Coordinates of C-alpha atoms and ligand atoms in Angstrom, one line a residue:
M224 CA 29.7 -11.9 -23.1
P225 CA 29.3 -13.4 -19.7
G226 CA 26.0 -12.3 -18.0
G227 CA 25.3 -11.2 -14.5
H228 CA 25.7 -7.4 -15.2
A229 CA 22.1 -6.5 -15.3
Q230 CA 20.0 -5.0 -12.4
T231 CA 18.2 -8.1 -11.2
L232 CA 17.0 -9.5 -7.9
R233 CA 19.4 -12.5 -7.9
P234 CA 22.3 -10.9 -6.1
F235 CA 20.0 -9.9 -3.1
M236 CA 19.1 -13.5 -2.4
W237 CA 22.6 -14.7 -3.1
R238 CA 24.1 -12.3 -0.6
A239 CA 21.6 -13.0 2.1
E240 CA 22.2 -16.7 1.8
R241 CA 26.0 -16.4 1.8
L242 CA 26.4 -13.7 4.5
Y243 CA 23.5 -14.4 6.8
P244 CA 22.7 -18.2 6.5
D245 CA 21.4 -18.4 10.1
T246 CA 19.2 -15.3 10.1
E247 CA 15.6 -16.2 10.5
I248 CA 12.4 -15.9 8.5
V249 CA 9.5 -16.3 10.9
S250 CA 5.8 -16.6 10.0
R251 CA 2.5 -16.8 11.8
T252 CA 0.5 -19.5 9.9
H253 CA -2.6 -21.7 10.3
E254 CA -0.2 -24.3 11.4
G255 CA 1.5 -22.2 14.1
R256 CA 4.6 -20.1 14.0
T257 CA 7.2 -21.3 11.5
R258 CA 10.9 -20.6 11.5
H259 CA 13.4 -21.0 8.7
T260 CA 16.9 -19.6 8.1
Y261 CA 18.1 -17.9 5.0
A262 CA 20.0 -21.1 4.2
E263 CA 16.9 -23.1 4.4
Y264 CA 15.0 -20.4 2.5
A265 CA 17.5 -20.6 -0.3
D266 CA 17.1 -24.4 -0.5
R267 CA 13.4 -24.2 -0.5
T268 CA 13.3 -21.5 -3.1
A269 CA 15.6 -23.6 -5.4
R270 CA 13.2 -26.5 -4.9
L271 CA 10.3 -24.3 -5.8
A272 CA 12.1 -23.1 -9.0
N273 CA 12.8 -26.7 -10.0
A274 CA 9.2 -27.6 -9.3
L275 CA 8.0 -24.8 -11.5
D276 CA 10.3 -26.0 -14.3
A277 CA 9.0 -29.5 -13.9
H278 CA 5.5 -28.1 -14.1
G279 CA 6.4 -26.6 -17.5
I280 CA 6.6 -23.0 -16.4
E281 CA 8.9 -21.1 -18.8
R282 CA 10.6 -17.7 -18.9
G283 CA 7.9 -15.0 -19.3
D284 CA 5.1 -17.2 -17.9
R285 CA 3.0 -15.8 -15.2
V286 CA 2.8 -17.5 -11.8
A287 CA 0.1 -16.1 -9.5
T288 CA -0.3 -16.1 -5.7
F289 CA -3.5 -15.7 -3.7
C290 CA -2.1 -15.5 -0.2
W291 CA -1.6 -13.7 3.0
N292 CA 1.9 -12.7 4.3
N293 CA 3.8 -15.8 5.1
T294 CA 7.2 -17.6 4.4
R295 CA 5.9 -19.7 1.5
H296 CA 4.6 -16.5 -0.1
F297 CA 8.0 -15.0 0.4
E298 CA 9.6 -18.1 -1.3
T299 CA 7.7 -17.2 -4.5
Y300 CA 9.1 -13.6 -4.3
F301 CA 12.5 -14.7 -5.4
G302 CA 11.7 -18.3 -6.5
V303 CA 9.5 -17.1 -9.4
P304 CA 11.2 -14.0 -10.8
N305 CA 14.7 -15.4 -10.5
T306 CA 13.8 -18.2 -12.9
G307 CA 12.6 -15.6 -15.5
A308 CA 8.9 -16.2 -14.8
Q309 CA 6.7 -13.3 -13.6
L310 CA 5.1 -13.2 -10.2
H311 CA 1.5 -12.0 -10.2
T312 CA 0.2 -11.3 -6.8
I313 CA -3.6 -11.3 -6.7
N314 CA -5.5 -9.3 -4.1
P315 CA -8.0 -11.8 -2.5
L316 CA -10.2 -9.0 -1.3
L317 CA -11.3 -8.1 -4.8
P318 CA -14.8 -9.0 -6.0
D319 CA -15.1 -12.2 -8.0
E320 CA -15.5 -10.4 -11.4
H321 CA -12.3 -8.5 -10.9
I322 CA -10.4 -11.7 -9.9
Q323 CA -11.8 -13.4 -13.1
Y324 CA -10.8 -10.4 -15.2
I325 CA -7.3 -10.3 -13.7
V326 CA -6.6 -14.0 -14.1
D327 CA -7.6 -13.8 -17.7
D328 CA -5.8 -10.6 -18.5
A329 CA -2.6 -11.9 -16.9
D330 CA -3.0 -15.3 -18.4
D331 CA -1.9 -17.0 -15.2
E332 CA -0.6 -20.6 -15.6
I333 CA -0.7 -21.5 -12.0
I334 CA -2.0 -20.0 -8.8
F335 CA -0.6 -20.6 -5.3
V336 CA -3.6 -20.4 -2.9
D337 CA -3.7 -19.9 0.9
P338 CA -5.9 -22.6 2.4
S339 CA -8.1 -20.0 4.1
L340 CA -8.8 -18.4 0.7
A341 CA -9.6 -21.7 -1.1
E342 CA -13.3 -21.1 -0.9
K343 CA -13.0 -17.5 -2.2
I344 CA -11.0 -18.5 -5.3
A345 CA -13.1 -21.6 -5.9
G346 CA -16.2 -19.3 -5.9
A347 CA -14.5 -17.0 -8.4
A348 CA -13.3 -19.9 -10.6
E349 CA -16.5 -21.9 -10.6
G350 CA -17.8 -22.0 -14.2
A351 CA -15.6 -19.1 -15.1
E352 CA -13.9 -19.6 -18.5
E353 CA -11.2 -17.2 -17.4
F354 CA -9.8 -19.9 -15.2
E355 CA -9.6 -22.6 -17.9
G356 CA -6.2 -24.2 -18.0
V357 CA -5.2 -22.7 -14.6
D358 CA -3.6 -25.1 -12.1
F359 CA -3.7 -24.5 -8.3
V360 CA -1.2 -25.3 -5.5
A361 CA -2.3 -25.2 -1.9
M362 CA 0.0 -23.0 0.3
G363 CA 0.4 -25.6 3.1
S364 CA 1.2 -29.1 3.9
E365 CA -2.2 -30.4 2.8
G366 CA -3.9 -30.2 -0.6
I367 CA -7.2 -28.8 -1.4
D368 CA -9.6 -31.2 -3.1
A369 CA -12.1 -28.7 -4.4
L370 CA -9.3 -27.1 -6.4
D371 CA -7.5 -30.3 -7.3
A372 CA -4.5 -28.6 -5.7
P373 CA -1.6 -30.5 -4.4
A374 CA 0.0 -29.3 -1.1
Y375 CA 2.9 -26.9 -1.7
E376 CA 5.1 -29.1 0.5
E377 CA 4.4 -32.0 -1.8
F378 CA 4.8 -29.8 -4.9
I379 CA 8.4 -28.9 -4.0
A380 CA 9.3 -32.0 -2.0
D381 CA 11.2 -34.2 -4.4
H382 CA 13.2 -31.4 -6.1
S383 CA 16.8 -30.5 -5.8
T384 CA 18.0 -27.7 -3.5
E385 CA 20.4 -26.6 -6.3
Y386 CA 19.2 -24.4 -9.1
D387 CA 21.2 -22.7 -11.8
W388 CA 19.6 -19.3 -11.6
P389 CA 19.8 -17.8 -15.1
D390 CA 21.3 -14.4 -16.2
L391 CA 18.4 -12.2 -16.9
D392 CA 18.0 -8.9 -18.5
G393 CA 16.9 -5.9 -16.5
D394 CA 13.9 -5.6 -18.8
Q395 CA 12.7 -9.1 -17.9
P396 CA 9.2 -8.8 -16.4
A397 CA 9.5 -10.0 -12.8
G398 CA 6.3 -8.9 -11.1
L399 CA 2.7 -7.9 -11.9
C400 CA 0.1 -6.2 -9.7
Y401 CA -3.2 -4.7 -10.5
T402 CA -4.4 -1.4 -9.1
S403 CA -7.8 -1.8 -7.5
G404 CA -9.4 0.7 -9.8
T405 CA -12.0 2.7 -7.9
T406 CA -13.7 3.1 -11.3
G407 CA -13.6 0.6 -14.2
K408 CA -11.5 -2.5 -14.6
P409 CA -8.3 -3.0 -12.7
K410 CA -5.2 -2.0 -14.5
G411 CA -2.1 -4.2 -14.5
V412 CA 1.3 -2.7 -13.6
E413 CA 4.3 -4.8 -14.6
Y414 CA 7.5 -4.6 -12.6
T415 CA 10.7 -5.5 -14.5
Q416 CA 13.8 -6.9 -12.8
S417 CA 15.5 -3.5 -13.0
M418 CA 12.5 -1.7 -11.6
L419 CA 12.5 -4.0 -8.5
W420 CA 16.3 -3.7 -8.2
S421 CA 16.3 0.1 -8.3
H422 CA 13.3 0.3 -6.0
T423 CA 15.2 -1.9 -3.5
M424 CA 18.4 0.1 -3.8
A425 CA 16.6 3.4 -3.3
S426 CA 14.7 2.0 -0.4
Q427 CA 18.0 1.1 1.2
T428 CA 19.3 4.7 1.1
P429 CA 19.0 6.7 4.3
Q430 CA 16.3 8.7 2.7
G431 CA 14.3 5.7 1.7
I432 CA 13.1 3.0 4.2
P433 CA 16.5 1.7 5.1
M434 CA 17.1 -1.6 6.9
E435 CA 20.2 -3.2 8.5
D436 CA 21.3 -6.7 9.2
S437 CA 20.3 -6.1 12.9
D438 CA 16.7 -5.3 11.9
V439 CA 13.7 -7.5 12.4
V440 CA 11.3 -6.5 9.7
M441 CA 7.5 -7.2 9.8
P442 CA 5.5 -6.1 6.8
V443 CA 1.9 -5.9 7.8
V444 CA 1.1 -4.3 4.4
P445 CA -0.1 -7.3 2.3
M446 CA 2.3 -9.1 0.1
F447 CA -0.5 -9.3 -2.5
H448 CA -0.4 -5.5 -2.9
V449 CA 2.7 -3.9 -4.6
N450 CA 5.0 -6.5 -3.1
A451 CA 4.3 -5.4 0.5
W452 CA 5.9 -2.0 -0.5
G453 CA 9.0 -3.9 -1.6
M454 CA 9.9 -4.7 2.0
P455 CA 10.6 -8.5 1.5
F456 CA 13.2 -7.5 -1.1
T457 CA 14.6 -4.6 0.9
A458 CA 14.9 -6.8 4.1
T459 CA 16.7 -9.5 2.1
A460 CA 19.1 -6.9 0.6
A461 CA 19.9 -6.0 4.1
G462 CA 20.2 -9.5 5.5
A463 CA 17.5 -8.6 8.1
K464 CA 15.3 -11.0 9.9
H465 CA 11.8 -11.3 8.4
V466 CA 8.5 -11.7 10.4
Y467 CA 5.3 -12.4 8.4
P468 CA 2.1 -11.9 10.3
G469 CA 0.0 -14.4 8.4
P470 CA -3.8 -14.5 7.9
S471 CA -5.8 -11.4 9.2
P472 CA -3.6 -10.5 12.1
D473 CA -5.5 -8.5 14.8
P474 CA -3.7 -6.0 17.1
A475 CA -3.1 -8.8 19.7
D476 CA -1.4 -10.9 17.1
L477 CA 0.8 -8.0 16.0
A478 CA 1.6 -7.2 19.6
A479 CA 2.7 -10.8 20.3
L480 CA 4.9 -10.8 17.2
I481 CA 6.5 -7.5 18.0
E482 CA 7.2 -8.6 21.6
E483 CA 8.3 -12.2 21.0
E484 CA 10.3 -11.7 17.8
G485 CA 11.7 -8.3 18.7
V486 CA 10.4 -6.4 15.6
T487 CA 12.3 -3.2 14.9
V488 CA 10.7 -2.1 11.6
S489 CA 7.1 -2.6 10.5
A490 CA 4.8 -1.1 7.9
G491 CA 1.1 -0.8 7.1
V492 CA -1.8 1.4 6.4
P493 CA -3.0 3.8 9.1
T494 CA -5.9 1.5 10.2
V495 CA -3.3 -1.1 11.4
W496 CA -1.5 1.4 13.6
L497 CA -4.8 3.0 14.8
G498 CA -5.9 -0.5 15.7
L499 CA -2.7 -1.2 17.8
R500 CA -3.1 2.2 19.5
E501 CA -6.7 1.4 20.4
Y502 CA -5.7 -2.0 21.7
I503 CA -3.0 -0.5 23.9
E504 CA -5.3 2.3 25.1
E505 CA -7.9 -0.3 26.1
G506 CA -5.4 -1.2 28.8
N507 CA -3.5 -4.1 27.1
E508 CA 0.2 -3.9 28.0
V509 CA 2.4 -4.1 24.9
D510 CA 6.2 -3.8 25.1
L511 CA 7.1 -1.6 22.1
S512 CA 10.7 -1.1 23.2
T513 CA 12.3 -2.9 20.3
L514 CA 10.2 -1.1 17.7
D515 CA 12.2 1.7 16.2
T516 CA 10.3 2.6 13.0
V517 CA 6.8 2.2 11.7
I518 CA 6.2 3.1 8.1
I519 CA 2.7 4.3 7.4
G520 CA 1.4 4.8 3.9
G521 CA -1.4 3.9 1.5
A522 CA -3.5 6.6 3.1
A523 CA -2.7 9.7 5.1
A524 CA -1.2 9.1 8.5
P525 CA -3.1 11.4 11.0
K526 CA -0.7 13.8 12.9
A527 CA -2.2 12.6 16.2
L528 CA -1.1 9.1 15.3
V529 CA 2.5 10.3 14.6
E530 CA 2.5 12.0 18.0
W531 CA 1.1 9.0 19.8
Y532 CA 3.9 6.8 18.5
D533 CA 6.5 9.5 19.2
E534 CA 5.5 9.5 22.8
R535 CA 6.3 5.8 22.9
D536 CA 9.6 6.3 21.2
V537 CA 8.5 4.7 17.9
E538 CA 9.4 6.8 14.9
V539 CA 6.6 7.0 12.3
L540 CA 7.9 7.4 8.7
H541 CA 5.0 8.6 6.7
A542 CA 5.4 7.4 3.1
W543 CA 3.4 8.0 -0.1
G544 CA 3.4 5.7 -3.1
M545 CA 1.4 4.0 -5.8
T546 CA 1.2 0.6 -7.5
E547 CA 2.6 2.4 -10.5
L548 CA 5.7 3.3 -8.5
S549 CA 6.6 -0.1 -7.1
P550 CA 5.4 1.7 -4.8
I551 CA 7.6 4.2 -2.9
G552 CA 7.6 7.8 -4.0
T553 CA 8.1 10.0 -0.9
V554 CA 9.2 9.4 2.7
S555 CA 8.8 12.0 5.5
H556 CA 12.3 12.1 6.8
L557 CA 13.2 15.1 8.8
K558 CA 15.7 17.3 6.9
D559 CA 18.9 18.1 8.8
D560 CA 18.2 21.8 9.0
L561 CA 14.9 21.1 10.8
R562 CA 16.5 19.1 13.6
D563 CA 16.8 22.2 15.7
A564 CA 13.2 23.3 15.1
D565 CA 10.6 23.0 17.8
Y566 CA 8.6 19.7 18.0
E567 CA 5.4 21.2 16.6
T568 CA 7.3 22.3 13.4
Q569 CA 9.0 18.9 13.1
V570 CA 5.8 16.9 13.6
N571 CA 4.0 19.0 11.1
K572 CA 6.6 18.3 8.5
R573 CA 6.8 14.6 9.4
S574 CA 3.0 14.3 9.0
K575 CA 3.2 15.4 5.4
Q576 CA 3.7 12.7 2.8
G577 CA 7.4 13.7 2.6
L578 CA 10.5 14.2 0.5
V579 CA 10.9 12.6 -2.9
A580 CA 12.9 9.4 -2.8
P581 CA 16.4 9.8 -4.3
G582 CA 16.2 8.7 -7.9
L583 CA 12.9 10.2 -8.8
E584 CA 11.8 13.5 -10.2
F585 CA 8.4 15.2 -10.0
E586 CA 6.5 18.3 -11.1
V587 CA 3.2 19.6 -9.9
I588 CA 0.9 21.2 -12.5
D589 CA -2.0 23.4 -11.7
E590 CA -5.4 23.9 -13.5
D591 CA -3.8 26.3 -15.9
G592 CA -1.1 23.9 -16.9
E593 CA 1.6 25.8 -15.0
E594 CA 4.1 24.4 -12.5
I595 CA 3.1 25.5 -8.9
P596 CA 5.5 27.4 -6.7
W597 CA 6.9 25.4 -3.7
D598 CA 5.2 27.5 -1.0
G599 CA 3.0 24.9 0.8
E600 CA -0.1 26.7 -0.5
A601 CA -0.5 26.3 -4.2
F602 CA -1.6 22.9 -5.4
G603 CA -1.9 20.9 -8.5
E604 CA -1.6 17.4 -9.9
L605 CA 1.5 15.5 -9.1
R606 CA 3.5 14.0 -12.0
I607 CA 6.4 11.7 -11.4
R608 CA 9.1 9.8 -13.3
G609 CA 12.0 7.6 -12.5
P610 CA 13.5 4.1 -12.9
W611 CA 10.9 2.3 -10.8
V612 CA 7.9 4.3 -12.1
T613 CA 6.0 2.3 -14.8
K614 CA 5.8 3.8 -18.2
E615 CA 2.7 2.0 -19.3
Y616 CA -0.2 -0.2 -18.2
F617 CA -0.2 -3.9 -19.0
K618 CA -2.1 -4.5 -22.3
R619 CA -4.0 -1.2 -21.9
P620 CA -2.9 1.3 -24.6
E621 CA -6.0 3.5 -24.0
A622 CA -5.1 3.9 -20.3
N623 CA -1.5 4.8 -21.3
E624 CA -2.8 7.8 -23.2
E625 CA -4.8 9.1 -20.3
E626 CA -2.3 8.6 -17.6
F627 CA 1.1 9.4 -19.1
V628 CA 2.2 12.7 -20.5
D629 CA 5.7 13.4 -21.9
G630 CA 7.2 10.6 -20.0
W631 CA 5.6 11.6 -16.7
L632 CA 3.1 9.4 -14.8
K633 CA 0.0 11.5 -13.9
T634 CA -0.7 10.4 -10.4
G635 CA -4.2 11.7 -10.0
D636 CA -3.0 13.1 -6.6
V637 CA -3.5 16.8 -5.8
V638 CA -0.6 18.1 -3.7
T639 CA 1.2 21.0 -2.3
V640 CA 5.0 21.3 -1.9
D641 CA 6.4 23.5 0.8
E642 CA 9.6 25.6 0.8
D643 CA 11.5 22.7 2.3
G644 CA 10.4 20.3 -0.5
Y645 CA 7.8 18.3 1.6
M646 CA 5.0 17.1 -0.5
Q647 CA 1.6 17.0 1.0
L648 CA -1.3 15.2 -0.5
V649 CA -4.5 17.4 -0.3
D650 CA -6.8 15.3 -2.5
R651 CA -7.4 12.9 -5.3
T652 CA -8.4 14.7 -8.5
K653 CA -11.5 12.6 -8.4
D654 CA -12.4 13.5 -4.8
V655 CA -11.6 17.2 -4.7
I656 CA -14.6 19.2 -3.6
K657 CA -15.4 22.2 -5.8
S658 CA -17.6 24.7 -4.0
G659 CA -18.4 28.2 -5.4
G660 CA -15.6 27.7 -8.0
E661 CA -13.0 27.1 -5.3
W662 CA -11.3 23.8 -4.2
I663 CA -11.8 22.3 -0.8
S664 CA -9.4 19.6 0.3
S665 CA -11.4 16.7 1.5
V666 CA -8.2 15.1 2.9
E667 CA -7.3 18.1 4.9
L668 CA -10.8 18.3 6.5
E669 CA -10.6 14.5 7.2
N670 CA -7.3 14.9 8.9
A671 CA -8.5 17.8 10.9
I672 CA -11.6 15.9 12.1
M673 CA -9.6 12.7 12.8
A674 CA -7.5 14.8 15.2
Y675 CA -10.4 15.2 17.6
D676 CA -10.6 12.9 20.6
G677 CA -13.3 10.3 20.2
V678 CA -13.1 10.2 16.4
S679 CA -11.8 6.9 15.0
E680 CA -12.3 7.6 11.3
A681 CA -13.7 10.5 9.2
A682 CA -14.3 10.8 5.5
V683 CA -15.5 14.0 3.7
V684 CA -17.2 13.9 0.4
G685 CA -18.8 16.5 -1.9
V686 CA -22.5 16.5 -2.3
P687 CA -23.8 18.2 -5.6
H688 CA -25.4 21.6 -4.7
E689 CA -27.6 23.9 -6.7
R690 CA -25.9 27.1 -5.8
W691 CA -22.4 26.1 -4.8
Q692 CA -21.9 23.1 -7.3
E693 CA -20.8 21.0 -4.3
R694 CA -20.8 21.1 -0.5
P695 CA -18.8 19.0 1.9
V696 CA -20.4 16.5 4.2
A697 CA -18.4 14.7 6.9
F698 CA -19.0 11.1 7.8
V699 CA -17.6 10.2 11.2
V700 CA -17.0 7.0 13.0
V701 CA -16.8 7.5 16.8
A702 CA -15.2 5.5 19.5
E703 CA -17.5 3.8 22.0
G704 CA -19.2 5.9 24.7
V705 CA -18.6 9.2 23.0
D706 CA -21.2 12.0 23.4
R707 CA -22.0 12.7 19.8
E708 CA -23.7 16.0 20.2
E709 CA -20.8 17.4 22.3
L710 CA -18.4 16.0 19.7
V711 CA -20.2 17.7 16.8
D712 CA -20.0 21.0 18.7
R713 CA -16.3 20.5 19.4
I714 CA -15.6 19.7 15.7
E715 CA -17.7 22.5 14.4
S716 CA -16.3 25.2 16.6
G717 CA -12.8 23.9 16.1
L718 CA -13.0 23.8 12.4
R719 CA -14.5 27.3 12.4
E720 CA -11.3 28.6 14.0
E721 CA -9.0 26.8 11.6
Y722 CA -10.7 27.1 8.2
P723 CA -12.6 29.6 6.1
K724 CA -16.4 29.5 6.6
W725 CA -17.1 28.0 3.2
W726 CA -14.9 25.0 4.0
L727 CA -17.0 23.9 7.0
P728 CA -19.0 20.7 6.3
D729 CA -22.7 21.3 5.9
A730 CA -23.4 18.2 7.9
V731 CA -21.6 15.8 10.2
E732 CA -23.1 12.3 10.0
F733 CA -22.3 9.3 12.2
I734 CA -21.7 6.0 10.6
D735 CA -20.5 2.6 11.9
E736 CA -17.6 2.2 9.5
V737 CA -16.1 4.0 6.5
P738 CA -16.4 1.6 3.6
K739 CA -13.0 0.5 2.3
T740 CA -11.6 -0.5 -1.0
A741 CA -9.8 -3.8 -1.5
T742 CA -6.5 -2.0 -0.5
G743 CA -7.9 -0.5 2.7
K744 CA -8.5 3.0 1.5
F745 CA -11.7 4.9 2.1
S746 CA -14.1 4.2 -0.7
K747 CA -15.8 7.5 -1.3
K748 CA -17.6 6.0 -4.2
D749 CA -19.3 3.5 -1.9
L750 CA -19.8 6.2 0.7
R751 CA -21.7 8.3 -1.8
E752 CA -23.7 5.3 -2.8
Q753 CA -24.5 4.1 0.7
Y754 CA -25.3 7.4 2.3
G755 CA -26.3 9.4 -0.8
D756 CA -29.2 10.9 1.1
Q757 CA -29.1 14.4 -0.3
S758 CA -31.5 15.7 2.3
L759 CA -28.5 16.0 4.6
V760 CA -27.7 19.3 3.0
E761 CA -29.9 22.2 2.2
G762 CA -30.0 23.1 -1.5
A763 CA -28.4 19.7 -2.5
V764 CA -29.5 18.1 -5.7
P765 CA -29.6 14.4 -6.3
E766 CA -26.3 13.3 -7.6
D767 CA -27.7 11.9 -10.8
D768 CA -29.2 15.3 -11.7
A769 CA -26.2 17.3 -10.8
P770 CA -24.8 19.4 -13.7
D771 CA -21.4 17.7 -13.6
A772 CA -22.5 14.2 -12.6
E773 CA -20.2 11.6 -14.3
Ligands
ADP2006 P1 -0.8 1.9 -2.2 O1 -2.1 1.7 -1.5 O2 0.2 0.8 -2.0 O3 -0.2 3.2 -1.9 P2 -2.3 2.2 -4.6 O4 -1.8 2.2 -6.0 O5 -3.4 1.2 -4.3 O6 -1.0 2.0 -3.8 O7 -2.9 3.6 -4.2 C1 -2.1 4.7 -4.5 C2 -2.9 5.9 -4.0 O8 -3.0 5.8 -2.6 C3 -2.1 7.2 -4.2 O9 -2.2 7.7 -5.5 C4 -2.7 8.1 -3.1 O10 -3.9 8.7 -3.5 C5 -3.0 7.1 -2.0 N1 -1.9 7.2 -1.0 C6 -0.8 6.4 -0.9 N2 -0.1 6.8 0.1 C7 -0.7 7.8 0.7 C8 -0.4 8.6 1.9 N3 0.7 8.4 2.6 N4 -1.3 9.6 2.2 C9 -2.4 9.8 1.5 N5 -2.7 9.0 0.4 C10 -1.9 8.1 0.0

């Protein structure tokens, strides 16, 4: 039977090349801003595929990247999986031991390395047997001697711009990404061709993160993490223009790209959009008039941030997802029957993590094993399933047993669902604070505190307590020049009005920065370790001696 019927990535690239040959792919790089058309992109991608073949890469082999967001990285997004090989994006912010573990676990044949990350990977590879037999290619026009890596441009140069892209099965592994694992070893999540296809198609629905051929799409979310939320695939499916922000873009770089390239859709973690807000509030003029939509996810988008962008006519779509979900699970679109509601109601809904994406199903199970009512109050652990949700971890049968039940993925996220179906994340099962036998949502307190003027970041963690099992402590990062005493007064009196007394943090501590994980989330584990001074709270017991210490 002739092939080509499976759900694979190939048609997305084919369509963009044929329908939009002149649409651009722009990238900020070490070598300045680059511009290619889809036609050129298709040629270069074919040359990459031929070069991989010549290098001996076969169907099912793993090809890794260690790169920022740029056009060459994007060439691997179709160039690798469309040949039947598997693209493994490595997070360069991980500690060396994790990188060694991942390269070994994935059995990578070749790694494409950004020049600015050469030292990092050379350090991880030095003397590490995990890297034996791994070849490197430098993502630029110059090689890297220390890695014996030829330049990418040289690697692909002599190859044909024609490639006979094979018919693949939907089950063919196409991608691989490791979750950063706040505890223990990272776990690999494999994306098949059909998972990426269905994630792209669902993203393209009006209830996903839809894009059009008139859009200019800038994923700030890293391409090394869950395929930049699938945006490079979705933008290609749409025939949109791509803009890649390159190595460590700061707010000024993002502002320049938005203005000069006319970005209409962008996406990233809250810190990115808080950073741009701060930059503008410092008095820098930035023209946001082209920007229609900003997708914020990976961590909770504070309501104040949603409102700030609203005031500038930029719609924030708050989205929730996970590596295990390729990653999109929910998006905070406003339901039609809420369009007549007052702004406050609307913004409260839109600040929640949102409505489940079409194609997925979920259930929320409380401590007694019962499904919670959708009343916005009851909470439990979210379980989810669907075509782009993984069913297992890569080579980790023991993790499968813990994290999957009856075909559902146990997300580890504690959520409420309101009568309109909006899911709101109230905690991670690991971070929930249990005080006097009752749950306190650390996330809700954090969001409440972050809404105060002068607060840049806030994280709330539970400190083991003799009498109450645990008590909340808030760690706050303030903007420059803020009167701290006055701020604490404001926070304490404000929270007292909003929350029951036993929810109020026993202490508010000022720190310079909330420690972050390799994917930009608050690392409460590091926070506990760095600021574990139990004397902050009366009656606290050292964490090691706490009755339920892990
Ligand atoms: P990603 O960072 O791409 O979402 P990870 O797999 O690294 O993927 O992390 C997934 C976890 O991040 C979720 O289980 C959830 O705890 C948290 N998370 C993701 N999106 C949000 C969000 N919008 N609000 C709050 N937490 C979020």
